[in-house]
């Protein structure tokens, strides 16, 4: 990236933090209650590491191959690396030793594979359960009506620890609709929290991206995944 582009990242980073802080206060919390995770798909590691130098302490990759190609170049001394994209079971072994959290678990089969690979390494992997809150056929994620059953099944597995929920709601031009999806997710999060299931901790509610992270925080998110608002429009070429 050019010096000007890095300056843009610095400006965006400051602005996003200010907006996160504002939304946190409006929702009865403080800035420190909200985790700002940078979604780094297609972003080069020099730019990622520059953002880390500004104070960014969570990054997330969507693709296994991209994560692997960039892994040795990340500055992870003070930064958590997470996987936030759709994960195939046959790719689990490639990343389970490299990430602190897998946000996109939506099946018992995937959870079992993560657990098995984790146990081989003598570790427990933290995961989030991805919920398809908009019931979109072309999206991954467990249906909300099947969530509790899946959680009960995963609670019996050694090698993984559920830390909360994640969602990618439908794209909505109407802010009221997106708020409704966020509200539904927060209600699920609270409901599961109150059930006190073994091996299930509702500590993280990951929802909200570049276009709607402010609203997500207002509705209870404590982790937001922001890419283009920080790094600029994606370059897929």
Coordinates of C-alpha atoms in Angstrom, one line a residue:
X1 CA 0.0 0.0 0.0
X2 CA 1.1 3.6 -0.6
X3 CA 1.9 6.0 2.2
X4 CA -1.4 7.7 1.4
X5 CA -3.3 4.5 1.7
X6 CA -1.7 3.7 5.0
X7 CA -2.7 7.2 6.2
X8 CA -6.3 6.3 5.1
X9 CA -6.1 3.2 7.3
X10 CA -4.9 5.3 10.2
X11 CA -7.8 7.7 9.7
X12 CA -10.3 5.0 9.3
X13 CA -9.0 3.1 12.4
X14 CA -9.4 6.2 14.5
X15 CA -12.9 6.9 13.2
X16 CA -14.1 3.4 13.7
X17 CA -12.9 3.3 17.2
X18 CA -14.7 6.5 17.9
X19 CA -17.9 5.2 16.5
X20 CA -17.6 1.9 18.4
X21 CA -17.1 3.9 21.6
X22 CA -20.1 6.0 20.9
X23 CA -22.3 3.0 20.2
X24 CA -21.0 1.2 23.3
X25 CA -22.0 4.1 25.5
X26 CA -25.4 4.4 23.9
X27 CA -25.9 0.7 24.7
X28 CA -24.9 1.1 28.3
X29 CA -21.3 -0.2 27.9
X30 CA -17.8 1.1 27.4
X31 CA -15.4 0.9 24.5
X32 CA -13.5 -1.8 26.3
X33 CA -16.5 -4.1 26.2
X34 CA -16.5 -4.3 22.4
X35 CA -13.9 -6.2 20.3
X36 CA -13.0 -4.7 17.0
X37 CA -11.9 -7.5 14.7
X38 CA -10.5 -6.5 11.3
X39 CA -11.6 -8.8 8.4
X40 CA -8.5 -9.0 6.4
X41 CA -9.6 -10.9 3.2
X42 CA -7.5 -9.8 0.2
X43 CA -5.5 -7.3 2.4
X44 CA -1.7 -7.6 2.2
X45 CA 0.2 -8.3 5.4
X46 CA 2.1 -5.0 5.4
X47 CA -1.2 -3.2 5.6
X48 CA -2.5 -5.6 8.3
X49 CA 0.6 -5.2 10.3
X50 CA 0.4 -1.5 10.0
X51 CA -3.1 -1.6 11.5
X52 CA -1.8 -3.9 14.3
X53 CA 0.9 -1.3 15.0
X54 CA -1.9 1.2 15.6
X55 CA -3.4 -1.0 18.3
X56 CA -5.6 -3.4 16.4
X57 CA -5.5 -6.7 18.3
X58 CA -7.9 -9.0 16.5
X59 CA -7.8 -10.1 12.8
X60 CA -9.9 -12.6 10.9
X61 CA -9.4 -14.4 7.7
X62 CA -12.2 -15.9 5.5
X63 CA -10.2 -18.4 3.4
X64 CA -7.9 -21.2 4.5
X65 CA -5.5 -20.8 1.6
X66 CA -5.1 -17.1 2.1
X67 CA -4.5 -17.5 5.8
X68 CA -1.8 -20.1 5.2
X69 CA -0.1 -17.9 2.6
X70 CA 0.0 -14.9 4.9
X71 CA 0.6 -16.7 8.2
X72 CA 4.3 -16.3 8.5
X73 CA 4.1 -12.6 7.8
X74 CA 1.5 -11.6 10.4
X75 CA 2.7 -9.8 13.4
X76 CA 0.8 -11.8 16.0
X77 CA 2.8 -10.9 19.1
X78 CA -0.1 -8.9 20.5
X79 CA -2.8 -9.8 18.0
X80 CA -5.3 -12.7 17.9
X81 CA -5.8 -14.5 14.6
X82 CA -9.3 -16.0 14.0
X83 CA -11.0 -17.8 11.2
X84 CA -14.3 -16.2 10.2
X85 CA -15.3 -17.8 6.9
X86 CA -17.0 -21.0 5.8
X87 CA -14.8 -23.9 6.9
X88 CA -14.8 -27.3 5.2
X89 CA -14.0 -30.3 7.4
X90 CA -11.1 -31.4 5.2
X91 CA -9.4 -28.0 5.8
X92 CA -9.6 -28.0 9.6
X93 CA -6.2 -29.7 10.1
X94 CA -4.5 -26.9 8.2
X95 CA -5.5 -24.1 10.6
X96 CA -6.5 -25.6 13.9
X97 CA -3.0 -25.0 15.3
X98 CA -2.8 -21.4 14.0
X99 CA -6.0 -19.7 15.1
X100 CA -7.4 -18.6 18.5
X101 CA -11.0 -18.9 17.5
X102 CA -13.1 -20.4 14.7
X103 CA -16.2 -18.3 14.3
X104 CA -18.1 -20.3 11.7
X105 CA -19.1 -23.6 13.1
X106 CA -22.5 -24.7 12.0
X107 CA -22.7 -28.5 12.2
X108 CA -21.9 -31.3 14.6
X109 CA -19.6 -32.9 11.9
X110 CA -17.4 -29.8 11.8
X111 CA -17.3 -29.4 15.5
X112 CA -16.2 -33.1 15.9
X113 CA -13.5 -32.6 13.3
X114 CA -12.2 -29.5 15.0
X115 CA -12.3 -31.3 18.4
X116 CA -10.4 -34.4 17.0
X117 CA -7.7 -32.3 15.4
X118 CA -7.4 -30.2 18.6
X119 CA -7.0 -33.2 20.8
X120 CA -4.2 -34.5 18.7
X121 CA -2.4 -31.2 19.4
X122 CA -3.2 -31.4 23.1
X123 CA -5.4 -28.3 23.0
X124 CA -9.0 -27.1 23.2
X125 CA -10.2 -24.8 20.4
X126 CA -12.6 -22.0 21.1
X127 CA -15.5 -21.8 18.6
X128 CA -18.6 -19.7 17.9
X129 CA -21.7 -21.2 16.4
X130 CA -22.8 -19.5 13.2
X131 CA -26.6 -18.9 13.1
X132 CA -28.4 -18.3 9.8
X133 CA -30.7 -15.8 11.3
X134 CA -32.2 -14.7 8.0
X135 CA -32.9 -18.3 6.9
X136 CA -31.1 -17.7 3.6
X137 CA -30.7 -20.9 1.5
X138 CA -27.4 -19.8 0.0
X139 CA -25.8 -19.0 3.4
X140 CA -24.1 -21.3 5.9
X141 CA -25.1 -21.3 9.5
X142 CA -27.5 -23.4 11.7
X143 CA -31.2 -22.5 11.7
X144 CA -32.2 -20.8 15.0
X145 CA -34.7 -23.5 15.8
X146 CA -31.9 -26.1 15.6
X147 CA -29.4 -24.1 17.7
X148 CA -30.1 -25.5 21.1
X149 CA -30.0 -29.1 19.9
X150 CA -26.6 -28.5 18.2
X151 CA -25.3 -26.8 21.4
X152 CA -26.3 -29.7 23.5
X153 CA -24.6 -32.1 21.2
X154 CA -21.4 -30.1 21.1
X155 CA -21.4 -29.7 24.8
X156 CA -20.6 -33.4 25.1
X157 CA -17.4 -33.1 22.9
X158 CA -13.9 -32.8 24.3
X159 CA -11.5 -30.6 22.3
X160 CA -13.8 -27.6 21.6
X161 CA -15.3 -24.9 23.8
X162 CA -18.3 -22.8 22.6
X163 CA -17.7 -19.2 23.4
X164 CA -20.7 -17.6 21.8
X165 CA -22.6 -17.0 18.6
X166 CA -21.9 -15.4 15.2
X167 CA -24.2 -14.3 12.4
X168 CA -24.2 -12.6 9.0
X169 CA -27.7 -11.3 8.5
X170 CA -29.3 -10.6 5.1
X171 CA -28.3 -7.4 3.3
X172 CA -31.0 -4.9 4.1
X173 CA -31.4 -1.4 2.9
X174 CA -34.1 -0.9 5.5
X175 CA -32.3 -0.3 8.9
X176 CA -35.3 -1.5 10.8
X177 CA -35.0 -4.9 9.2
X178 CA -31.4 -5.3 10.1
X179 CA -32.1 -4.2 13.7
X180 CA -34.7 -6.9 13.9
X181 CA -32.2 -9.5 12.9
X182 CA -29.7 -8.2 15.4
X183 CA -32.4 -8.2 18.1
X184 CA -33.3 -11.8 17.4
X185 CA -29.7 -12.8 17.7
X186 CA -29.3 -11.0 20.9
X187 CA -32.4 -12.7 22.3
X188 CA -31.0 -16.1 21.3
X189 CA -27.7 -15.2 23.0
X190 CA -29.4 -14.2 26.2
X191 CA -31.7 -17.3 26.1
X192 CA -28.8 -19.7 25.7
X193 CA -26.8 -17.9 28.4
X194 CA -29.6 -18.5 30.9
X195 CA -29.7 -22.2 30.2
X196 CA -26.2 -22.7 31.6
X197 CA -25.3 -25.7 29.3
X198 CA -22.2 -27.6 30.2
X199 CA -19.1 -26.5 28.1
X200 CA -21.2 -23.7 26.5
X201 CA -20.2 -20.2 27.4
X202 CA -22.1 -17.2 25.9
X203 CA -19.2 -14.7 26.1
X204 CA -19.1 -13.5 22.5
X205 CA -21.8 -12.2 20.2
X206 CA -20.1 -11.5 16.9
X207 CA -22.3 -9.6 14.5
X208 CA -22.1 -6.4 12.5
X209 CA -19.8 -5.6 9.7
X210 CA -18.6 -2.4 7.9
X211 CA -22.0 -1.1 7.0
X212 CA -23.9 -2.0 10.2
X213 CA -21.5 -2.4 13.1
X214 CA -22.9 0.6 14.8
X215 CA -26.4 -0.8 14.8
X216 CA -25.1 -4.2 15.8
X217 CA -23.4 -2.8 18.9
X218 CA -26.6 -0.9 19.9
X219 CA -28.4 -4.3 19.8
X220 CA -25.9 -6.1 21.9
X221 CA -23.0 -7.2 19.8
X222 CA -19.7 -7.3 21.7
X223 CA -17.6 -8.2 18.6
X224 CA -17.8 -6.6 15.2
X225 CA -16.0 -7.7 12.0
X226 CA -14.9 -4.7 9.9
X227 CA -13.1 -4.9 6.6
X228 CA -13.8 -2.4 3.9
X229 CA -14.5 0.5 6.4
X230 CA -11.0 0.1 7.6
X231 CA -9.0 -1.0 4.6
X232 CA -11.0 0.4 1.7
X233 CA -12.9 -1.4 -1.0
X234 CA -11.8 -4.9 -1.7
X235 CA -9.5 -5.7 -4.6
X236 CA -10.4 -9.1 -5.9
X237 CA -8.2 -9.1 -8.9

